[in-house]
Coordinates of C-alpha atoms in Angstrom, one line a residue:
M4 CA 64.5 88.0 89.3
G5 CA 67.1 89.8 91.4
I6 CA 70.0 88.0 89.8
K7 CA 68.6 88.8 86.3
I8 CA 68.2 92.5 87.2
L9 CA 71.8 92.6 88.6
Q10 CA 73.2 90.9 85.5
E11 CA 71.5 93.2 83.0
S12 CA 71.8 96.4 85.1
K13 CA 74.2 99.2 84.0
S14 CA 73.3 101.9 86.5
Q15 CA 73.6 102.1 90.3
K16 CA 69.8 102.7 90.5
Q17 CA 69.0 99.4 88.7
K18 CA 71.5 97.5 90.9
T19 CA 69.8 99.0 94.0
E20 CA 66.5 97.6 92.6
A21 CA 68.1 94.2 92.4
Y22 CA 69.0 94.3 96.1
T23 CA 65.4 95.4 97.0
V24 CA 64.2 92.2 95.3
F25 CA 66.9 90.2 97.2
A26 CA 65.7 91.7 100.5
K27 CA 62.1 90.5 99.8
A28 CA 63.3 87.0 98.9
A29 CA 65.6 87.0 102.0
D30 CA 62.6 87.9 104.2
M31 CA 60.8 84.8 102.8
G32 CA 63.7 82.7 103.9
N33 CA 65.5 82.2 100.6
L34 CA 69.1 81.2 101.5
Q35 CA 70.7 82.5 98.2
A36 CA 69.0 85.9 98.7
M37 CA 70.2 86.0 102.3
E38 CA 73.8 85.3 101.2
K39 CA 73.5 88.2 98.7
M40 CA 72.2 90.5 101.4
A41 CA 74.9 89.5 103.9
D42 CA 77.6 90.2 101.3
A43 CA 76.1 93.6 100.6
L44 CA 76.1 94.4 104.3
L45 CA 79.7 93.2 104.7
F46 CA 81.2 94.9 101.6
G47 CA 79.1 98.0 101.8
N48 CA 77.3 97.7 98.4
F49 CA 75.4 100.9 97.8
G50 CA 76.3 102.3 101.2
M51 CA 74.7 99.4 103.0
Q52 CA 77.7 98.4 105.2
N53 CA 76.7 97.1 108.6
I54 CA 79.2 94.5 109.7
T55 CA 77.3 93.5 112.9
A56 CA 74.2 92.8 110.9
A57 CA 76.2 90.9 108.3
I58 CA 77.8 88.7 111.0
Q59 CA 74.4 87.8 112.5
L60 CA 73.1 86.9 109.0
Y61 CA 76.3 84.8 108.2
E62 CA 76.1 83.0 111.5
S63 CA 72.5 81.9 110.9
L64 CA 73.4 80.9 107.3
A65 CA 76.4 78.9 108.6
K66 CA 74.1 76.8 110.8
E67 CA 72.1 76.0 107.6
G68 CA 75.4 74.8 106.0
S69 CA 76.1 77.8 103.7
Y70 CA 79.7 77.6 102.5
R71 CA 79.7 81.2 101.5
A72 CA 78.8 82.2 105.1
Q73 CA 81.5 79.9 106.5
N74 CA 84.1 81.5 104.2
A75 CA 83.0 85.0 105.2
L76 CA 83.2 84.1 109.0
G77 CA 86.6 82.6 108.4
F78 CA 87.7 85.9 106.8
L79 CA 86.3 88.1 109.6
S80 CA 87.9 85.9 112.3
S81 CA 91.3 86.0 110.5
Y82 CA 91.4 89.8 110.6
G83 CA 89.3 90.4 113.8
I84 CA 86.8 92.5 111.9
G85 CA 83.6 92.6 114.0
M86 CA 84.7 89.3 115.6
E87 CA 87.4 88.0 117.9
Y88 CA 90.8 87.7 116.2
N89 CA 91.2 83.9 116.1
Q90 CA 93.3 82.2 113.4
A91 CA 92.4 78.7 114.6
K92 CA 88.6 79.4 114.2
A93 CA 89.3 81.0 110.8
L94 CA 91.0 77.8 109.7
I95 CA 88.1 75.7 110.8
Y96 CA 85.6 77.9 108.9
Y97 CA 87.8 77.8 105.8
T98 CA 88.0 74.0 106.0
F99 CA 84.2 73.7 106.3
G100 CA 83.8 76.2 103.5
S101 CA 86.1 74.4 101.1
A102 CA 84.4 71.0 102.0
G103 CA 81.1 72.6 101.1
G104 CA 82.3 73.8 97.7
S105 CA 83.6 77.4 98.3
M106 CA 86.2 78.2 95.7
M107 CA 87.4 81.2 97.8
S108 CA 88.0 78.9 100.8
Q109 CA 89.9 76.5 98.6
M110 CA 92.1 79.4 97.3
I111 CA 92.7 80.8 100.8
L112 CA 93.8 77.3 102.1
G113 CA 96.0 76.9 99.0
Y114 CA 97.7 80.2 99.7
R115 CA 98.1 79.3 103.5
Y116 CA 99.7 75.9 102.8
L117 CA 101.9 77.4 100.1
S118 CA 103.2 80.2 102.5
G119 CA 102.9 78.3 105.8
I120 CA 100.4 80.8 107.3
N121 CA 99.1 79.3 110.6
V122 CA 99.6 75.8 109.1
L123 CA 102.7 73.7 108.3
Q124 CA 104.0 74.7 104.8
N125 CA 103.0 71.9 102.5
C126 CA 103.4 72.3 98.7
E127 CA 101.4 69.1 97.9
V128 CA 98.4 70.2 100.0
A129 CA 98.6 73.6 98.4
L130 CA 98.6 72.0 95.0
T131 CA 95.5 70.0 95.7
H132 CA 93.6 73.1 96.8
Y133 CA 94.8 75.3 93.9
K134 CA 94.1 72.6 91.3
K135 CA 90.4 72.4 92.3
V136 CA 90.0 76.2 91.8
A137 CA 92.1 76.2 88.6
D138 CA 90.0 73.4 87.1
Y139 CA 86.9 75.4 87.9
I140 CA 88.3 78.6 86.2
A141 CA 89.7 76.7 83.2
N142 CA 86.3 75.1 82.6
K143 CA 84.8 78.7 82.4
L144 CA 87.7 80.0 80.3
E145 CA 87.1 77.3 77.7
K146 CA 83.6 78.6 77.2
S147 CA 84.6 82.3 77.0
E148 CA 87.8 84.3 77.3
G149 CA 88.5 85.5 80.8
I150 CA 88.0 89.1 81.7
P151 CA 91.3 90.6 82.9
V152 CA 90.6 92.8 85.9
E153 CA 92.5 96.1 86.4
K154 CA 94.5 96.1 89.7
V155 CA 95.2 99.6 90.8
R156 CA 98.1 100.0 93.3
L157 CA 97.1 102.6 96.0
T158 CA 100.8 102.9 96.8
E159 CA 101.4 104.9 93.6
R160 CA 101.9 108.6 94.0
P161 CA 98.7 110.6 94.2
E162 CA 99.3 112.2 90.8
N163 CA 99.8 108.8 89.2
L164 CA 96.9 107.3 91.0
S165 CA 94.4 110.0 89.7
S166 CA 95.5 109.4 86.1
N167 CA 96.5 105.8 86.3
S168 CA 96.5 103.7 83.1
E169 CA 94.4 100.9 84.7
I170 CA 91.2 102.9 84.8
L171 CA 90.0 105.0 81.9
D172 CA 89.2 108.6 83.1
W173 CA 85.7 109.7 82.0
D174 CA 87.0 112.9 80.2
I175 CA 89.6 110.8 78.3
Y176 CA 86.8 108.3 77.4
Q177 CA 84.7 111.2 76.0
Y178 CA 87.8 112.4 74.0
Y179 CA 88.3 108.9 72.6
K180 CA 84.6 108.8 71.6
F181 CA 85.0 112.2 69.8
L182 CA 88.1 110.8 67.9
A183 CA 86.2 107.6 67.0
E184 CA 83.3 109.6 65.6
R185 CA 85.8 111.7 63.6
G186 CA 87.0 108.5 61.9
D187 CA 90.1 107.5 63.9
V188 CA 90.1 103.8 63.1
Q189 CA 92.7 102.7 65.7
I190 CA 90.6 104.4 68.5
Q191 CA 87.4 102.8 67.1
V192 CA 89.0 99.3 67.4
S193 CA 90.3 100.1 70.9
L194 CA 86.9 101.3 72.1
G195 CA 85.3 98.2 70.5
Q196 CA 87.7 95.9 72.4
L197 CA 87.2 97.8 75.7
H198 CA 83.4 97.4 75.4
L199 CA 83.6 93.8 74.2
I200 CA 85.1 92.6 77.5
G201 CA 84.3 95.5 79.8
R202 CA 87.8 96.8 80.6
K203 CA 89.4 99.8 82.3
G204 CA 86.3 100.5 84.3
L205 CA 83.9 100.5 81.3
D206 CA 80.8 98.4 81.3
Q207 CA 80.6 95.4 78.9
D208 CA 78.4 96.6 76.1
Y209 CA 78.1 94.3 73.0
Y210 CA 76.1 96.9 71.0
K211 CA 78.7 99.6 71.5
A212 CA 81.5 97.1 70.7
L213 CA 79.8 96.0 67.4
Y214 CA 79.1 99.7 66.5
Y215 CA 82.7 100.7 66.7
F216 CA 84.0 97.5 65.0
L217 CA 81.6 98.0 62.1
K218 CA 82.8 101.6 61.6
A219 CA 86.4 100.5 61.7
A220 CA 85.7 97.5 59.4
K221 CA 84.1 99.8 56.8
A222 CA 87.3 101.8 56.9
G223 CA 89.3 98.6 56.1
S224 CA 90.5 97.6 59.5
A225 CA 91.5 93.9 59.5
N226 CA 91.5 93.7 63.3
A227 CA 87.9 95.1 63.4
M228 CA 86.8 92.5 60.9
A229 CA 88.4 89.7 63.0
F230 CA 86.7 90.9 66.1
I231 CA 83.3 91.0 64.4
G232 CA 83.9 87.4 63.4
K233 CA 84.7 86.6 67.0
M234 CA 81.5 88.2 68.2
Y235 CA 79.4 86.2 65.7
L236 CA 81.3 82.9 66.5
E237 CA 80.7 83.2 70.3
G238 CA 77.2 84.9 70.0
N239 CA 75.8 87.6 72.1
A240 CA 72.8 90.0 72.3
A241 CA 74.2 92.3 69.6
A242 CA 75.6 89.6 67.3
P243 CA 73.6 86.3 67.6
Q244 CA 75.7 83.2 67.0
N245 CA 76.1 82.7 63.3
N246 CA 78.9 80.5 61.9
A247 CA 78.5 81.7 58.3
T248 CA 78.8 85.4 59.3
A249 CA 81.8 84.6 61.5
F250 CA 83.4 82.7 58.5
K251 CA 82.8 85.7 56.3
Y252 CA 84.5 88.2 58.6
F253 CA 87.3 85.9 59.6
S254 CA 88.1 85.3 55.9
M255 CA 88.1 89.0 55.1
A256 CA 90.6 89.6 58.0
A257 CA 92.7 86.5 57.1
N258 CA 93.0 87.7 53.4
K259 CA 94.7 90.8 54.8
G260 CA 97.1 88.6 56.7
N261 CA 95.5 89.3 60.1
A262 CA 96.5 86.9 62.9
I263 CA 93.2 87.0 64.7
G264 CA 91.3 86.3 61.5
L265 CA 93.6 83.3 60.7
H266 CA 93.1 82.0 64.3
G267 CA 89.3 82.3 63.8
L268 CA 89.4 80.3 60.6
G269 CA 91.5 77.7 62.5
L270 CA 88.8 77.5 65.2
L271 CA 86.0 77.0 62.7
H272 CA 87.9 74.1 61.1
F273 CA 89.0 72.6 64.4
Y274 CA 85.5 72.5 65.9
G275 CA 83.6 72.0 62.7
K276 CA 81.5 75.2 63.0
G277 CA 79.9 76.0 59.6
V278 CA 82.5 73.8 57.9
P279 CA 83.5 70.1 58.2
V280 CA 86.0 69.3 61.0
N281 CA 89.4 69.5 59.3
Y282 CA 92.4 69.3 61.7
A283 CA 94.9 69.7 58.8
E284 CA 93.3 73.0 57.8
A285 CA 93.0 74.1 61.4
L286 CA 96.8 73.3 62.0
K287 CA 97.7 75.4 58.9
Y288 CA 95.8 78.4 60.1
F289 CA 96.9 78.1 63.7
Q290 CA 100.6 77.9 62.5
K291 CA 100.2 81.0 60.4
A292 CA 98.6 83.0 63.3
A293 CA 101.2 81.7 65.8
E294 CA 104.0 82.8 63.5
K295 CA 102.6 86.3 63.7
G296 CA 102.7 86.1 67.5
W297 CA 99.0 85.6 68.4
P298 CA 99.0 83.9 71.8
N299 CA 95.6 82.2 71.4
A300 CA 96.8 80.5 68.2
Q301 CA 100.0 79.4 70.0
F302 CA 97.8 77.9 72.8
Q303 CA 95.7 76.0 70.2
L304 CA 98.8 74.5 68.6
G305 CA 100.0 73.5 72.1
Y306 CA 96.6 71.9 72.8
M307 CA 96.6 70.0 69.5
Y308 CA 100.0 68.4 70.3
Y309 CA 99.1 67.9 74.0
S310 CA 95.8 66.1 73.2
G311 CA 96.9 64.5 69.9
S312 CA 94.1 66.2 68.0
G313 CA 94.8 65.6 64.3
V314 CA 98.6 65.2 65.0
W315 CA 100.8 62.8 66.9
K316 CA 101.1 63.6 70.6
D317 CA 104.2 65.6 71.2
Y318 CA 104.7 66.9 74.7
K319 CA 107.8 68.8 73.9
L320 CA 106.1 70.8 71.1
A321 CA 103.0 71.2 73.4
F322 CA 105.2 72.6 76.1
K323 CA 107.0 75.0 73.6
Y324 CA 103.7 76.5 72.4
F325 CA 102.1 76.6 75.8
Y326 CA 105.2 78.4 77.1
L327 CA 105.1 80.9 74.2
A328 CA 101.4 81.7 74.8
S329 CA 101.9 81.9 78.6
Q330 CA 104.5 84.7 78.1
S331 CA 101.6 86.9 76.8
G332 CA 99.4 85.9 79.7
Q333 CA 97.2 83.4 77.8
P334 CA 95.3 81.9 80.8
L335 CA 94.6 78.4 79.4
A336 CA 98.2 78.0 78.3
I337 CA 99.3 78.8 81.9
Y338 CA 96.7 76.2 83.1
Y339 CA 98.1 73.5 80.8
L340 CA 101.7 74.3 81.8
A341 CA 100.6 73.9 85.4
E342 CA 99.0 70.5 84.5
M343 CA 102.3 69.4 82.9
Y344 CA 104.4 70.4 85.9
A345 CA 101.9 68.9 88.3
K346 CA 101.9 65.5 86.6
G347 CA 105.5 65.5 85.2
T348 CA 104.2 65.2 81.6
G349 CA 106.9 66.1 79.2
V350 CA 108.8 68.0 81.9
L351 CA 110.5 67.2 85.2
R352 CA 107.7 67.3 87.9
S353 CA 107.8 70.5 90.0
C354 CA 105.2 71.0 92.7
R355 CA 106.3 74.6 93.4
T356 CA 106.2 75.6 89.7
A357 CA 102.8 73.9 89.3
V358 CA 101.4 75.7 92.3
E359 CA 102.7 79.1 91.2
L360 CA 101.1 78.6 87.7
Y361 CA 97.8 77.3 89.1
K362 CA 97.8 80.4 91.5
G363 CA 98.0 82.6 88.4
V364 CA 95.0 80.9 86.8
C365 CA 93.0 81.0 90.1
E366 CA 93.5 84.8 90.3
L367 CA 91.5 85.2 87.1
G368 CA 88.3 84.1 89.0
H369 CA 85.2 86.3 89.0
W370 CA 86.0 87.4 92.6
A371 CA 88.9 89.5 91.1
E372 CA 86.1 92.0 90.1
K373 CA 86.3 93.3 93.7
F374 CA 89.5 95.1 92.7
L375 CA 87.4 97.5 90.7
T376 CA 84.6 98.0 93.3
A377 CA 87.3 98.3 96.1
Y378 CA 89.2 101.0 94.1
F379 CA 86.0 103.0 93.3
A380 CA 85.0 102.8 97.0
Y381 CA 88.4 104.1 98.0
K382 CA 88.2 106.9 95.4
N383 CA 84.7 107.9 96.7
G384 CA 86.0 108.1 100.3
D385 CA 84.3 104.9 101.5
I386 CA 87.4 103.6 103.2
D387 CA 85.8 100.8 105.3
S388 CA 84.1 99.2 102.3
S389 CA 87.4 99.5 100.2
L390 CA 89.4 97.9 103.1
V391 CA 87.1 95.0 103.6
Q392 CA 87.1 94.1 99.9
Y393 CA 90.9 94.5 99.5
A394 CA 91.4 92.5 102.8
L395 CA 89.4 89.5 101.4
L396 CA 91.5 89.5 98.2
A397 CA 94.6 89.8 100.3
E398 CA 93.5 86.7 102.3
M399 CA 93.2 84.9 98.9
G400 CA 96.8 85.6 98.1
Y401 CA 96.6 88.6 95.8
E402 CA 99.9 90.6 96.3
V403 CA 98.4 93.9 95.0
A404 CA 95.5 93.6 97.5
Q405 CA 97.9 92.8 100.3
S406 CA 99.9 96.0 99.7
N407 CA 96.6 98.1 99.2
S408 CA 95.1 96.7 102.5
A409 CA 98.3 97.6 104.3
F410 CA 98.4 101.0 102.8
I411 CA 94.8 101.8 103.9
L412 CA 95.5 100.4 107.4
E413 CA 98.6 102.5 108.0
S414 CA 96.7 105.6 107.0
K415 CA 94.5 104.9 110.1
R416 CA 91.4 106.1 108.2
A417 CA 89.5 102.9 108.5
K418 CA 87.0 102.3 111.4
V419 CA 86.5 98.5 111.1
L420 CA 89.6 97.7 113.2
K421 CA 90.8 99.2 116.5
K422 CA 93.6 101.7 116.0
E423 CA 96.1 99.7 118.1
K424 CA 95.6 96.7 115.7
M425 CA 96.2 98.6 112.5
Y426 CA 100.0 98.8 112.4
P427 CA 100.6 95.2 113.5
M428 CA 98.1 94.0 110.8
A429 CA 99.6 96.4 108.2
L430 CA 103.1 94.9 109.0
L431 CA 101.7 91.4 108.5
L432 CA 100.3 92.3 105.1
W433 CA 103.4 94.2 104.0
N434 CA 105.4 91.1 104.9
R435 CA 103.1 88.8 102.8
A436 CA 103.4 91.3 99.8
A437 CA 107.2 91.4 100.2
I438 CA 107.5 87.6 100.2
Q439 CA 105.6 87.7 96.8
G440 CA 108.2 90.1 95.4
N441 CA 106.9 93.6 96.2
A442 CA 110.0 95.8 96.6
F443 CA 108.0 98.7 98.1
A444 CA 106.6 96.4 100.7
R445 CA 110.1 95.2 101.6
V446 CA 111.2 98.8 102.2
K447 CA 108.1 99.3 104.3
I448 CA 108.9 96.4 106.6
G449 CA 112.3 98.0 107.1
D450 CA 110.6 101.3 108.0
Y451 CA 108.3 99.6 110.5
H452 CA 111.2 98.0 112.3
Y453 CA 113.3 101.2 112.1
Y454 CA 110.5 103.4 113.7
G455 CA 108.9 100.7 115.8
Y456 CA 105.5 100.7 114.1
G457 CA 103.4 97.7 115.2
T458 CA 106.6 96.1 116.5
K459 CA 109.6 96.8 118.7
K460 CA 112.3 99.1 117.3
D461 CA 115.0 96.9 115.7
Y462 CA 117.7 98.6 113.6
Q463 CA 119.3 95.3 112.7
T464 CA 116.1 93.8 111.3
A465 CA 115.4 97.1 109.5
A466 CA 118.9 97.1 107.9
A467 CA 118.4 93.4 106.9
H468 CA 115.2 94.3 105.0
Y469 CA 116.7 97.4 103.4
S470 CA 119.7 95.2 102.2
I471 CA 117.3 92.7 100.6
A472 CA 115.5 95.6 98.8
V473 CA 118.9 96.9 97.6
D474 CA 120.4 93.6 96.5
K475 CA 117.2 92.1 95.0
Y476 CA 115.2 95.0 93.6
H477 CA 117.8 97.9 93.4
S478 CA 115.4 100.1 95.4
A479 CA 116.7 103.7 95.5
Q480 CA 114.8 104.4 98.7
A481 CA 116.3 101.3 100.4
M482 CA 119.8 102.5 99.2
F483 CA 119.3 105.9 100.8
N484 CA 117.9 104.4 104.1
L485 CA 120.8 101.9 104.3
A486 CA 123.3 104.6 103.6
Y487 CA 121.9 106.7 106.5
M488 CA 122.2 103.7 108.8
Y489 CA 125.8 103.1 107.7
E490 CA 126.6 106.8 108.2
H491 CA 125.3 106.7 111.8
G492 CA 126.1 103.1 112.6
L493 CA 122.5 102.2 113.4
G494 CA 122.1 98.4 113.7
I495 CA 125.3 97.9 111.6
A496 CA 128.9 98.8 111.8
K497 CA 129.6 102.5 111.0
D498 CA 131.1 102.8 107.5
I499 CA 131.3 106.3 105.9
H500 CA 132.8 105.0 102.6
L501 CA 129.9 102.5 102.1
A502 CA 127.4 105.2 103.1
R503 CA 128.9 107.5 100.3
R504 CA 128.7 104.6 97.8
L505 CA 125.1 103.8 98.6
Y506 CA 124.0 107.5 98.5
D507 CA 125.6 107.7 95.0
R508 CA 123.9 104.5 93.9
A509 CA 120.5 105.9 95.0
A510 CA 121.0 109.1 92.9
Q511 CA 122.0 106.9 89.9
T512 CA 119.0 104.6 90.3
S513 CA 116.3 107.2 90.6
P514 CA 116.2 110.9 89.4
D515 CA 113.9 111.6 92.4
A516 CA 116.8 110.8 94.8
H517 CA 119.1 113.5 93.4
I518 CA 118.1 116.4 95.7
P519 CA 117.9 114.3 99.0
V520 CA 121.2 112.6 98.1
F521 CA 122.8 116.0 97.5
F522 CA 121.8 117.3 100.9
A523 CA 122.7 114.0 102.6
L524 CA 126.2 114.0 101.1
M525 CA 126.7 117.7 101.9
K526 CA 125.8 117.0 105.5
L527 CA 128.0 113.8 105.6
E528 CA 131.0 115.6 104.1
T529 CA 130.6 118.6 106.4
V530 CA 130.4 116.5 109.6
H531 CA 133.2 114.3 108.3
L532 CA 135.4 117.3 107.8
L533 CA 134.6 118.7 111.2
R534 CA 135.4 115.4 112.9
D535 CA 138.4 114.1 110.9
V536 CA 140.2 117.3 110.0
L537 CA 139.4 120.3 112.1
F538 CA 139.3 118.4 115.4
L539 CA 142.0 115.8 114.6
N540 CA 144.3 117.1 117.3
F541 CA 141.6 118.1 119.8
T542 CA 140.2 114.6 120.6
M543 CA 139.8 115.5 124.3
R544 CA 138.0 118.7 123.6
W545 CA 135.8 117.0 121.1
K546 CA 134.3 114.8 123.8
W547 CA 132.7 117.7 125.6
M548 CA 131.6 119.1 122.2
N549 CA 129.7 115.9 121.4
L550 CA 127.0 117.1 119.0
D551 CA 124.3 114.9 120.3
H552 CA 124.6 116.6 123.7
T553 CA 125.3 120.1 122.5
L554 CA 122.7 120.4 119.7
G555 CA 120.3 117.6 120.6
P556 CA 119.5 114.2 118.9
H557 CA 118.4 115.9 115.7
W558 CA 121.6 118.0 115.2
D559 CA 121.9 116.5 111.6
L560 CA 118.7 118.3 110.6
F561 CA 120.1 121.5 112.1
V562 CA 123.3 121.0 109.9
I563 CA 121.1 120.4 106.7
G564 CA 119.1 123.6 107.5
L565 CA 122.4 125.5 107.9
I566 CA 123.7 124.2 104.6
V567 CA 120.4 125.1 102.8
A568 CA 120.5 128.7 104.3
M569 CA 124.1 129.1 103.1
L570 CA 123.3 127.9 99.6
I571 CA 120.3 130.3 99.4
F572 CA 122.6 133.2 100.6
L573 CA 125.3 132.3 98.0
L574 CA 122.8 132.0 95.2
R575 CA 121.2 135.4 96.0
N576 CA 124.6 137.1 96.1
R577 CA 125.5 135.5 92.8
H578 CA 122.4 136.9 91.1
R579 CA 123.1 140.4 92.5

């Protein structure tokens, strides 16, 4: 009953009712209800966060063999949240969890063996773990299209974060509704799509989706007709499964040359829904839709050639169509590409490529929904709840979650970890995110070594990380930082010419760097002039005028301030 209420609930009040029912079932000893309550206490669902109580519940559940509890205890041990920080214990819990059937534990172990985290790096073992999860996800995707989850980066600037494109702002949603009611067909189709799969923070609502699609279809939108056909083909509360109605709407859309409509007719002929199975007709429709760039049709063509359904098996053609569809993010196409690389079917076997592709499929699992709940918890000021959710996703190998967790930790606003552990843990997470290609994280690692956050001050290591960010990602911030280090000879040989070049590159790379680069170059040129020209013949005198001793270690800031004052003075006189 609790699960049914939770699945059908749309408001927080209804969801709270579901947990009231779970609590009653948990009191009667129901293991599944106890797991739900333990998760609520750990993640802070509806303000219920109590990590000590969650751990007690998980420990009693683990004794009963609950793989969910074993996975949770492994996660808490790996971060030292409410428990002793113990990676060996975490690994044991994850191993038991995966043996019991926990997909999360499988994914965590896959990521650990892929990256060599507290285990020997082993691609083949990682492949085994990731494949099990990917098979589970692919099986669900074949029944219904996966719900892409919005992953907001907390490292975005505050102004971008408050109006990010990942989550639809309530005021903007109201404005779109107004435009849709006024007859804007494109907005009607967009709102229909958002409600159909529940995207950008909106609830999945089949009735609203059908309402908007019908309005747009009446206005002649081929896309809307195709989506109505899709709704009737798959069947839901608003549009019960009906092959005849699906065929009608797909045909209407296909007659207008719509790719989604053509793909729909291909599906009806391929599976024999409402019409006899006809692979030749299906192939014809899929080809027409694929030519128009529809990724689902490209996948279906790939699948026909891969499985030999109505055509001769042709792995080269299968690979071609799977690859085309994967470029648009079609999840099943990515899965079959991973299968081909894992087995060496039609391509040269590559464990690493297969694992990376499987990992992409695994990250479409239902657990990715925590990205939304974690973001809203952060937005509402519930930092501990947000951190715990992001940290679990980070443990599973999500790069965005790793950088978000590190970002929260370095703000020192969370209370679930001791303050002295926050910087070392943040550094660890920035490092994992950097390995996965996050340029911002790479610069952050440089900063941590430069200032000695969570580690010893090490200018050489800082410079090495800034250099990677410059060479690999063309990061303006890294260019500026590295230029400063070359200017002052920090951890690297002093090189004024290289410093100038890097400052200039930073200004060319990012408009935001123009002002800081201007002041940095002004200071560099002024100091260079003082040292190399004015005091060229006064080397001995210069020694006692050493600026570090005369003006203190932050004399460069004093010079910048002086330059700014001179500029303001000159500008004022000019206006007069």
